[in-house]
mmCIF file of C-alpha atoms (C1' of nucleotides) in Angstrom:
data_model
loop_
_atom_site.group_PDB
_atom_site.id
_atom_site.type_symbol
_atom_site.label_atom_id
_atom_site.label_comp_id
_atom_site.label_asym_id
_atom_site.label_seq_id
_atom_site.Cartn_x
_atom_site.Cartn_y
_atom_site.Cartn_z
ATOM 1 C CA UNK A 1 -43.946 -63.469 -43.177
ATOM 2 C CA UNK A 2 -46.005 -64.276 -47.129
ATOM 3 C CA UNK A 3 -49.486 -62.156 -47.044
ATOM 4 C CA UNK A 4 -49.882 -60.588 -43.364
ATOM 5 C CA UNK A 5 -50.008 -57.215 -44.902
ATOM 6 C CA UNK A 6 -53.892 -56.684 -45.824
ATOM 7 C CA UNK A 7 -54.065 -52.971 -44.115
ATOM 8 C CA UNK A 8 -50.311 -52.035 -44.984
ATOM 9 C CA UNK A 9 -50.367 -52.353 -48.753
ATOM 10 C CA UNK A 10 -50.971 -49.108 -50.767
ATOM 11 C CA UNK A 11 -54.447 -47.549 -51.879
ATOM 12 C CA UNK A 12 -54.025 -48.566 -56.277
ATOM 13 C CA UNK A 13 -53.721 -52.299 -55.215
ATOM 14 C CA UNK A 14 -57.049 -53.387 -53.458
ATOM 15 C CA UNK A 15 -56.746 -56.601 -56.379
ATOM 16 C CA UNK A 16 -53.804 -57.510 -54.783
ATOM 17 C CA UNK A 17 -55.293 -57.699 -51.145
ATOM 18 C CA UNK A 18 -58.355 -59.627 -52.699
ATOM 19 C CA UNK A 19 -55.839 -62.248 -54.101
ATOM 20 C CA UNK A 20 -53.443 -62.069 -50.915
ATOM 21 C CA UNK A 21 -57.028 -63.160 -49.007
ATOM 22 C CA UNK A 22 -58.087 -65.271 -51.838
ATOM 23 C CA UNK A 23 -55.281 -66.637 -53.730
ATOM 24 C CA UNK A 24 -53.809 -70.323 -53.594
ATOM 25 C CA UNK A 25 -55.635 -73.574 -55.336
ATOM 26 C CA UNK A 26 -58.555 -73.620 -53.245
ATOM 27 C CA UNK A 27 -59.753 -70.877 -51.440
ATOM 28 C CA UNK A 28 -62.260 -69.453 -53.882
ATOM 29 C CA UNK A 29 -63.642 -72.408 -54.652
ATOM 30 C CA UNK A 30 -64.230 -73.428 -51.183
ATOM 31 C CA UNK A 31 -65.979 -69.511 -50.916
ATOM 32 C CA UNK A 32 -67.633 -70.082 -53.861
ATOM 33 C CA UNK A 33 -69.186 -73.420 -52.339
ATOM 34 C CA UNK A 34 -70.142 -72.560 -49.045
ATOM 35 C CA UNK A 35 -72.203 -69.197 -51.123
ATOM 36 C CA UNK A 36 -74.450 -72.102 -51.282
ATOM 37 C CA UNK A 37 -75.163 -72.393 -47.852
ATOM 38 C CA UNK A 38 -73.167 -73.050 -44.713
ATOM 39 C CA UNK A 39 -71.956 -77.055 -44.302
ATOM 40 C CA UNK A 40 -69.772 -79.337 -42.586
ATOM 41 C CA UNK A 41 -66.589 -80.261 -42.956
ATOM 42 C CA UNK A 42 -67.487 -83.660 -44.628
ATOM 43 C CA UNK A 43 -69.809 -82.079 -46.809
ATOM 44 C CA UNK A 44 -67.082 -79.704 -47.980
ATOM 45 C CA UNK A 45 -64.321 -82.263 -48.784
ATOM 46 C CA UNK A 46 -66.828 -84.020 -50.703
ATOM 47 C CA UNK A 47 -67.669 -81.023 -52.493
ATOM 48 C CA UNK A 48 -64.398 -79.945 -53.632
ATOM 49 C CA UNK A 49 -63.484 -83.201 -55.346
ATOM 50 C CA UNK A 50 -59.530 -84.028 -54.893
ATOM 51 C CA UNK A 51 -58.683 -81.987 -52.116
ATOM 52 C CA UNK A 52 -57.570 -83.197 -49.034
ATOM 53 C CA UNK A 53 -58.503 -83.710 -45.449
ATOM 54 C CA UNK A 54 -55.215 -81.883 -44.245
ATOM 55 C CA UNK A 55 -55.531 -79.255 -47.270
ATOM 56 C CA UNK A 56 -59.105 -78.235 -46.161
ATOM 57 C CA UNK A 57 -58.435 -77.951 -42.970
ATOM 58 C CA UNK A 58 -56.108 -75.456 -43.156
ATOM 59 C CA UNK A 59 -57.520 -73.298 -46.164
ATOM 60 C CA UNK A 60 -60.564 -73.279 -43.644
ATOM 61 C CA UNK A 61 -58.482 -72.115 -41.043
ATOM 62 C CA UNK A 62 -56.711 -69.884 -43.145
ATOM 63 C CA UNK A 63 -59.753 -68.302 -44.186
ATOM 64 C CA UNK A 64 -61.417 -68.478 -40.482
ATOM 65 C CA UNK A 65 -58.357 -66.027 -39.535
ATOM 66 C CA UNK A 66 -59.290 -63.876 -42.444
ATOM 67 C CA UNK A 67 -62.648 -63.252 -41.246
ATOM 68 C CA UNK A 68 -64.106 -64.405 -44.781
ATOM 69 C CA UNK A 69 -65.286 -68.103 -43.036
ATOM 70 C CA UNK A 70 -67.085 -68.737 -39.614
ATOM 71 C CA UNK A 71 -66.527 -71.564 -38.094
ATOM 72 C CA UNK A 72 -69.707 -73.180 -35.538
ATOM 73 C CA UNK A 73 -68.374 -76.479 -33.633
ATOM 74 C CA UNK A 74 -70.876 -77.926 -32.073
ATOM 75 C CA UNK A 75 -70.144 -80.452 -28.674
ATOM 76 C CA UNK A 76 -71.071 -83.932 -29.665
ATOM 77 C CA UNK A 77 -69.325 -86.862 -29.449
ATOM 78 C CA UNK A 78 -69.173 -87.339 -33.138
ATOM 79 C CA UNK A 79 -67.813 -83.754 -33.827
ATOM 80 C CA UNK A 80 -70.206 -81.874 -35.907
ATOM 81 C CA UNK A 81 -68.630 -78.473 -37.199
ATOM 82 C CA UNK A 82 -70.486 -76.108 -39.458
ATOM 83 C CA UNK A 83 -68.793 -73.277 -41.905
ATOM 84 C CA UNK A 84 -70.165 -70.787 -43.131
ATOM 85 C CA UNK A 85 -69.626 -67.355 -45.004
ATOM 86 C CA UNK A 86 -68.972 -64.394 -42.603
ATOM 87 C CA UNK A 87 -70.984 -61.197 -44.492
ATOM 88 C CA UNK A 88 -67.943 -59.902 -45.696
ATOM 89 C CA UNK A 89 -67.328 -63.583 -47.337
ATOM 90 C CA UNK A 90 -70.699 -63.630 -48.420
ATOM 91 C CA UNK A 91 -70.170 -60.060 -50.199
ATOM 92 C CA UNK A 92 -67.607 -62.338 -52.794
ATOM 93 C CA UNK A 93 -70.424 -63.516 -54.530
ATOM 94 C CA UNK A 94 -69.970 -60.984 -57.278
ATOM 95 C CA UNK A 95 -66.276 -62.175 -57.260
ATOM 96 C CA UNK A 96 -67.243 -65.132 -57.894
ATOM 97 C CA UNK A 97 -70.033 -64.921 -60.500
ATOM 98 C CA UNK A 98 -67.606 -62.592 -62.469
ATOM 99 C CA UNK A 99 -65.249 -64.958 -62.225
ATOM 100 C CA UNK A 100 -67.351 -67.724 -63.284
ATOM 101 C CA UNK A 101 -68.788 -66.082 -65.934
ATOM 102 C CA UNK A 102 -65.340 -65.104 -67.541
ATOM 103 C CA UNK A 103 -63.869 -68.951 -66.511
ATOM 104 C CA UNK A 104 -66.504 -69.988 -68.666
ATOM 105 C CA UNK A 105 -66.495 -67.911 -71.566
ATOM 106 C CA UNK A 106 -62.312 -68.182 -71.396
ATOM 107 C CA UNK A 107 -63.162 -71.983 -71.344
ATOM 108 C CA UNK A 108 -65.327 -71.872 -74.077
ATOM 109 C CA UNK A 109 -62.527 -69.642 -76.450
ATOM 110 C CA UNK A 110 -60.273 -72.625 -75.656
ATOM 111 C CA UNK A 111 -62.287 -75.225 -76.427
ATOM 112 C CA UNK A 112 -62.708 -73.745 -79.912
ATOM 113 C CA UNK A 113 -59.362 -72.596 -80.587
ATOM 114 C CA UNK A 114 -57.752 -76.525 -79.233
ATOM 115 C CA UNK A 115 -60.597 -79.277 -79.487
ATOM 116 C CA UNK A 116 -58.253 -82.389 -78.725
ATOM 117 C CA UNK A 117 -55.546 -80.381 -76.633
ATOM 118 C CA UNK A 118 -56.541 -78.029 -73.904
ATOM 119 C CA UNK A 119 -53.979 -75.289 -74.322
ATOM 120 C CA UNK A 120 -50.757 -76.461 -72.890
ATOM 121 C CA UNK A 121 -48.184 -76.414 -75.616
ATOM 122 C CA UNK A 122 -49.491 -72.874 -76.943
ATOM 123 C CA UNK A 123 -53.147 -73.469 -77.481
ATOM 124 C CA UNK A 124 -54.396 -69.955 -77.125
ATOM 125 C CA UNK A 125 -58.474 -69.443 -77.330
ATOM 126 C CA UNK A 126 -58.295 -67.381 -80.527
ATOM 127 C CA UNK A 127 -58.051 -63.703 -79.768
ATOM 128 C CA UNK A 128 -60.193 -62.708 -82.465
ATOM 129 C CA UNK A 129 -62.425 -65.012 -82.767
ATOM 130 C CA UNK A 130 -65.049 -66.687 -80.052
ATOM 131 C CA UNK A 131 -65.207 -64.546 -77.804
ATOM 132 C CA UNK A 132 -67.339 -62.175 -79.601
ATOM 133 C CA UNK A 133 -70.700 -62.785 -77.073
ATOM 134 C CA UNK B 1 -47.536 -80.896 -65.500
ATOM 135 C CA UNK B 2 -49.158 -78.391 -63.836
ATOM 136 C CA UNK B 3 -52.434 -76.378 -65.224
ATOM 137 C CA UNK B 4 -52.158 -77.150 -68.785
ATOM 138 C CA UNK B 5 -55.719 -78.526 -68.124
ATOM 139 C CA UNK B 6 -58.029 -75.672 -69.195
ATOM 140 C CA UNK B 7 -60.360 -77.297 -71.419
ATOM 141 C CA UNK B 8 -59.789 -80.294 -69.322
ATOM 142 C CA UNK B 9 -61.920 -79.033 -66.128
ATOM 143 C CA UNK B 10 -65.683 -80.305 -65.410
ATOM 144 C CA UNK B 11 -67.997 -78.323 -65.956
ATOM 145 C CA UNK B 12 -68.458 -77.188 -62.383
ATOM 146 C CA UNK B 13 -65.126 -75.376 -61.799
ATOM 147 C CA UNK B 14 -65.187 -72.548 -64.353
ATOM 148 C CA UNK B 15 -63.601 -70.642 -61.424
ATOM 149 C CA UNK B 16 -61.097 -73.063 -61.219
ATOM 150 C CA UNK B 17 -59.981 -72.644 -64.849
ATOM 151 C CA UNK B 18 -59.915 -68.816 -64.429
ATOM 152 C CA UNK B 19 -58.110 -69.149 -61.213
ATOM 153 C CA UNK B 20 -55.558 -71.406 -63.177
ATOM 154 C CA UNK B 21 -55.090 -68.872 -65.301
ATOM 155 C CA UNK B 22 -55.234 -65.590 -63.253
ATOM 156 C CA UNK B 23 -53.274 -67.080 -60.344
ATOM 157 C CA UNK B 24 -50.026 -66.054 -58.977
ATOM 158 C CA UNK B 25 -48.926 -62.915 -57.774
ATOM 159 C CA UNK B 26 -48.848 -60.530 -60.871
ATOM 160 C CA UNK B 27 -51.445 -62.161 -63.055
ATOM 161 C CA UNK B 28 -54.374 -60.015 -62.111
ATOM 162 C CA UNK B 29 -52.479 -56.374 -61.664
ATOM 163 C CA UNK B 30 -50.848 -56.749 -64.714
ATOM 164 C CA UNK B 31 -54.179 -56.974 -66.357
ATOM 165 C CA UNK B 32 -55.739 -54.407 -64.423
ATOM 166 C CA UNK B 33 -53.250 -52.123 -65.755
ATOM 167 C CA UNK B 34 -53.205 -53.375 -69.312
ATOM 168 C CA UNK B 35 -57.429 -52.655 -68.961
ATOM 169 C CA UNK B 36 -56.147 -49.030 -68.969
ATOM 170 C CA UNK B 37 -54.740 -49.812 -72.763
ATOM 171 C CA UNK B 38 -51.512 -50.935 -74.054
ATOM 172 C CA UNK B 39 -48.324 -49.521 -73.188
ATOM 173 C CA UNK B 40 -44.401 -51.064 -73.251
ATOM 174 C CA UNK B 41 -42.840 -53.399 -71.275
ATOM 175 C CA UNK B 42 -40.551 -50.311 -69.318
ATOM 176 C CA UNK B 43 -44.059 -48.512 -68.480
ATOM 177 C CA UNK B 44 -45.545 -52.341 -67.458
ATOM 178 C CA UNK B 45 -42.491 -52.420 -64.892
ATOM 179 C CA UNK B 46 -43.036 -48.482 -63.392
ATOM 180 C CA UNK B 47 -46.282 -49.440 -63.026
ATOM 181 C CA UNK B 48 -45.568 -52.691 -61.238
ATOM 182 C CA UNK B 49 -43.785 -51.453 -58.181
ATOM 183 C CA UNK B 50 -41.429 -54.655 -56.979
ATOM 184 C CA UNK B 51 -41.614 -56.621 -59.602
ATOM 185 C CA UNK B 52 -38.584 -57.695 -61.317
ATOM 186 C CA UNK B 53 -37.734 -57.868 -64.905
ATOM 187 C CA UNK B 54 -37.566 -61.195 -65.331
ATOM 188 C CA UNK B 55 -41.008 -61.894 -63.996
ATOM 189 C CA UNK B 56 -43.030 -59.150 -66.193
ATOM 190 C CA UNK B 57 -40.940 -61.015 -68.810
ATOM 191 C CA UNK B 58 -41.911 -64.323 -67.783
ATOM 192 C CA UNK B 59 -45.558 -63.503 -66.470
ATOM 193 C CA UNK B 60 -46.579 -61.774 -69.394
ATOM 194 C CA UNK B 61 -45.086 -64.798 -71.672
ATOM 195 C CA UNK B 62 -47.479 -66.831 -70.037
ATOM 196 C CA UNK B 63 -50.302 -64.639 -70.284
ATOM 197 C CA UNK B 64 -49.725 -64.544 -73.936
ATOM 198 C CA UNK B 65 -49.344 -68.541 -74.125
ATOM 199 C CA UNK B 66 -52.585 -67.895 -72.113
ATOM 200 C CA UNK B 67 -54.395 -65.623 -74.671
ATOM 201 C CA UNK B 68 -54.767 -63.212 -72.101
ATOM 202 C CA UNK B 69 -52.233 -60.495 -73.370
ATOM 203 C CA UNK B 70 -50.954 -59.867 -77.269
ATOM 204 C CA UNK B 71 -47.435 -58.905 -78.257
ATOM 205 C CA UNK B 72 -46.441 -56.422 -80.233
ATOM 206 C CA UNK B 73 -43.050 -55.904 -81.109
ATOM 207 C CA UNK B 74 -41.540 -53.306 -83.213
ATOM 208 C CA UNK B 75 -38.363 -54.097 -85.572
ATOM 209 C CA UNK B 76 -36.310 -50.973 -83.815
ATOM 210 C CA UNK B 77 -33.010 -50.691 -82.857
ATOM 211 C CA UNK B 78 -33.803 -49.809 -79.488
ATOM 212 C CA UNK B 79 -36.226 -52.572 -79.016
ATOM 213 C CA UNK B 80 -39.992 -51.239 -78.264
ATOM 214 C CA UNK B 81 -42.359 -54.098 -77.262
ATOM 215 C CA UNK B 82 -46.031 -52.897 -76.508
ATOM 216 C CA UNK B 83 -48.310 -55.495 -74.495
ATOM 217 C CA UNK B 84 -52.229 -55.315 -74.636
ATOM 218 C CA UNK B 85 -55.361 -57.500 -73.873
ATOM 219 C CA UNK B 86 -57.061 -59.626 -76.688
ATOM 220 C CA UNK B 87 -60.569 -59.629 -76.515
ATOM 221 C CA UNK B 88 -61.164 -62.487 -74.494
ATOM 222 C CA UNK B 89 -58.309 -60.818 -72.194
ATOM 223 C CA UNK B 90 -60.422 -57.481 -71.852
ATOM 224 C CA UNK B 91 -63.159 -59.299 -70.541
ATOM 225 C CA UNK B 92 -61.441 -59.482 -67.325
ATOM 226 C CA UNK B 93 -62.704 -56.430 -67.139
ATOM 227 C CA UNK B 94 -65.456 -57.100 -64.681
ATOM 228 C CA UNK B 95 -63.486 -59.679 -63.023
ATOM 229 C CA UNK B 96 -60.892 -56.858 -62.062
ATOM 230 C CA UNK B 97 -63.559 -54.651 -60.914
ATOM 231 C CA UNK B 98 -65.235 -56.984 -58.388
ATOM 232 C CA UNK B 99 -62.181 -58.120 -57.127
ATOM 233 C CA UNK B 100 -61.216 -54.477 -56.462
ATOM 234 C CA UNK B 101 -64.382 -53.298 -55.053
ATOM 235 C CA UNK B 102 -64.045 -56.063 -52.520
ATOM 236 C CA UNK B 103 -60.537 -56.110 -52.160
ATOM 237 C CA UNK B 104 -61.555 -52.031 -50.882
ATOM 238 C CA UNK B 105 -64.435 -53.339 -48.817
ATOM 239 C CA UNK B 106 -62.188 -56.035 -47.074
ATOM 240 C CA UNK B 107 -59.915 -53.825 -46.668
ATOM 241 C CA UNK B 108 -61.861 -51.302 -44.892
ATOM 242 C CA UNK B 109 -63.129 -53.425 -42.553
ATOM 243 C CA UNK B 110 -59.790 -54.956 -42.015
ATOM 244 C CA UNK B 111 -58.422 -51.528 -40.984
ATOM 245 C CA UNK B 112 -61.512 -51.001 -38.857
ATOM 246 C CA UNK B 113 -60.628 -54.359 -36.917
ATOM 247 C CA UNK B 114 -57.408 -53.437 -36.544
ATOM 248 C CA UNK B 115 -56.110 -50.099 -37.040
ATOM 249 C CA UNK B 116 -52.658 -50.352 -36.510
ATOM 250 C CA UNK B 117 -51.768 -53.658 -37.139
ATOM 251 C CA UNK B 118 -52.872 -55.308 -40.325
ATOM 252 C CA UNK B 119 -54.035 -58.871 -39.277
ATOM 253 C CA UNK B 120 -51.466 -61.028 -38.955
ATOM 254 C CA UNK B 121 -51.822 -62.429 -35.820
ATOM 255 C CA UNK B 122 -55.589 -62.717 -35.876
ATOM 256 C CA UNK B 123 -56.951 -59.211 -36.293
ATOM 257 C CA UNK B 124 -59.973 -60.474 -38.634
ATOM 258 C CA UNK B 125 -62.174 -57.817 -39.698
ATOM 259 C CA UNK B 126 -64.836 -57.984 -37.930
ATOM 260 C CA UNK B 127 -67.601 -60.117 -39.566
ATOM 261 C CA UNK B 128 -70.799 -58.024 -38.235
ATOM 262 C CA UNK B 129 -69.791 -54.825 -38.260
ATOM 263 C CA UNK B 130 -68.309 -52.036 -41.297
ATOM 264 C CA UNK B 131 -69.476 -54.150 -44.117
ATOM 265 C CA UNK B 132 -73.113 -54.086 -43.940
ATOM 266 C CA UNK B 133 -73.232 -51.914 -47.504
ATOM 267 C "C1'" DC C 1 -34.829 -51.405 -74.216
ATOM 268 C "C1'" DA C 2 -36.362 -56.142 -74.074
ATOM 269 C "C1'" DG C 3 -35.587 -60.802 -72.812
ATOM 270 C "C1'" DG C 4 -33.239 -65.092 -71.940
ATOM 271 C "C1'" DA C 5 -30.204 -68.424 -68.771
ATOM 272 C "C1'" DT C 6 -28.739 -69.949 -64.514
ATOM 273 C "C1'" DC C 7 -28.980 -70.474 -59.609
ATOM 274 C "C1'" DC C 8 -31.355 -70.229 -55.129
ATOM 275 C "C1'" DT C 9 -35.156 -69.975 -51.660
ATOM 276 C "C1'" DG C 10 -39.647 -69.893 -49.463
ATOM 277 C "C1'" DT C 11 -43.794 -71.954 -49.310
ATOM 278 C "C1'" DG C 12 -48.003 -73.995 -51.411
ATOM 279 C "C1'" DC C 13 -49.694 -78.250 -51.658
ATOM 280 C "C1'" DG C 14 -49.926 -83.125 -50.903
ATOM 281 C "C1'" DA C 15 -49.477 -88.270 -48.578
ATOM 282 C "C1'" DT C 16 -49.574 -90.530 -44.428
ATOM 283 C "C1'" DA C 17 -50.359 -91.338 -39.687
ATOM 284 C "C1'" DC C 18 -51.909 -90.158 -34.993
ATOM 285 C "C1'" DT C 19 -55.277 -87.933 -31.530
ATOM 286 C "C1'" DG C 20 -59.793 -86.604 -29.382
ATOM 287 C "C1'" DC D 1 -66.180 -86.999 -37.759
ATOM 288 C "C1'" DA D 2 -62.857 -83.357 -37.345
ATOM 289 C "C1'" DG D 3 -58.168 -81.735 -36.527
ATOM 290 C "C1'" DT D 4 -53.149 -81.823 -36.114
ATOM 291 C "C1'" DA D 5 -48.064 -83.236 -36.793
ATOM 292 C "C1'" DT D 6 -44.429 -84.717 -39.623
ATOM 293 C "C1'" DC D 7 -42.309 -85.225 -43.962
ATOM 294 C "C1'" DG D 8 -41.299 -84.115 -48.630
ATOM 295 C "C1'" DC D 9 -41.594 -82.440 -53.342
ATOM 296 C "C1'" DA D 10 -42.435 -79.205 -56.821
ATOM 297 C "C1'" DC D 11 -43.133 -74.851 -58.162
ATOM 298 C "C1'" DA D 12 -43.726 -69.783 -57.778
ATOM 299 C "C1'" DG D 13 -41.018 -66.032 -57.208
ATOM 300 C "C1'" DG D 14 -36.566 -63.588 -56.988
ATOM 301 C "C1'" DA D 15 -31.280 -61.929 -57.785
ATOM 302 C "C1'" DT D 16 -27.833 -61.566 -61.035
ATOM 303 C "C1'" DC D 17 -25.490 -61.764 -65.268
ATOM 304 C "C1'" DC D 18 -25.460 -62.090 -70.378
ATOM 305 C "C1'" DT D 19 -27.272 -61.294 -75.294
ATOM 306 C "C1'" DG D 20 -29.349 -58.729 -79.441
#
DNA sequence: CAGGATCCTGTGCGATACTG
DNA sequence: CAGTATCGCACAGGATCCTG
């Protein structure tokens, strides 16, 4: 058993529920996409560029049994399947802006504080400095 | 290599980069409870419940390498260590809140769909029902 | 009290191939 | 076009012991 324990974990830790439901490489930003609108399958993996078929599929599923993603299959012979965000997916919106938002400005504090070299060997964003907005 | 790539991202995934650098399993509560102000590595670990040593040690060196948390240590001869957020670190401020007032919301309706048994095996919570706020 | 080193394990994530 | 099965690696996360 990893993250079956949504309901069981203790009231001071609703962040850690949100990131049980929400953690891993690509779940937000699959969320964050279909916030646009629902799409298909196709349309997604396009969308999130480097993911794969496989991978996808199950974060959609993943997320389908976490009642964040509906899933709409229609019966064609060229299988058509729509996702969208169930309303209590659709209420991460504000996750996600706030997380955009701070992705940015973090971003931004990098850039400055390690033009040439992203931050791996120790390139902080400058406490003190940038991120005065 | 494996998210040294911060100032790397497109433009597009700002969520990605926080995620980067939020992800994991402590990440997020131990800046949630660093939001509350600074306090020692002992009080970090109390307020951590299940975490071990060795990953407040090695979580909070990373959110340091990150920019995320500062480091304060104190020449003593019982070693005193006091951890806080730099500015940019602080900001996470509204991050932790709407991933906390969700996290509540999801859980709610998660405990509406299934009262007495988390949902593990498929107890979604219920897409059209509690979270019509 | 704080933190590093070593060892081990589960699982997140990915490449490829097959099915309807 | 969408989904699944198998395989495999790398890494996140953890237990334990050792140092200043």
């Amino acid at each position: 058993m990893a993250r079956e324990t949504v309901a069981d974990m203790p009231e001071w830790c609703t962040v850690e529920v949100a990131m049980s439901v929400l953690g891993g490489k690509w779940k937000m930003l699959i969320v964050k996409y279909l916030l646009d609108g629902a799409c298909r399958f196709g349309a997604l993996q396009r969308a999130l560029p480097g993911i794969t078929h496989r991978m996808l599929s199950r974060q959609l599923r993943e997320l389908e049994a976490d009642g964040i993603v509906a899933r709409r299959a229609y019966a064609q012979v060229p299988p058509k399947v729509e996702y969208s965000l169930t309303p209590i997916g659709a209420q991460l919106c504000g996750v996600s802006s706030a997380l955009e938002e701070w992705g940015g400005r973090y971003r931004r504090a990098a850039s400055a504080a390690a033009p040439a070299a992203g931050r791996a060997a120790g390139g902080a964003p400058e406490p003190g400095g940038t991120s005065g907005d």
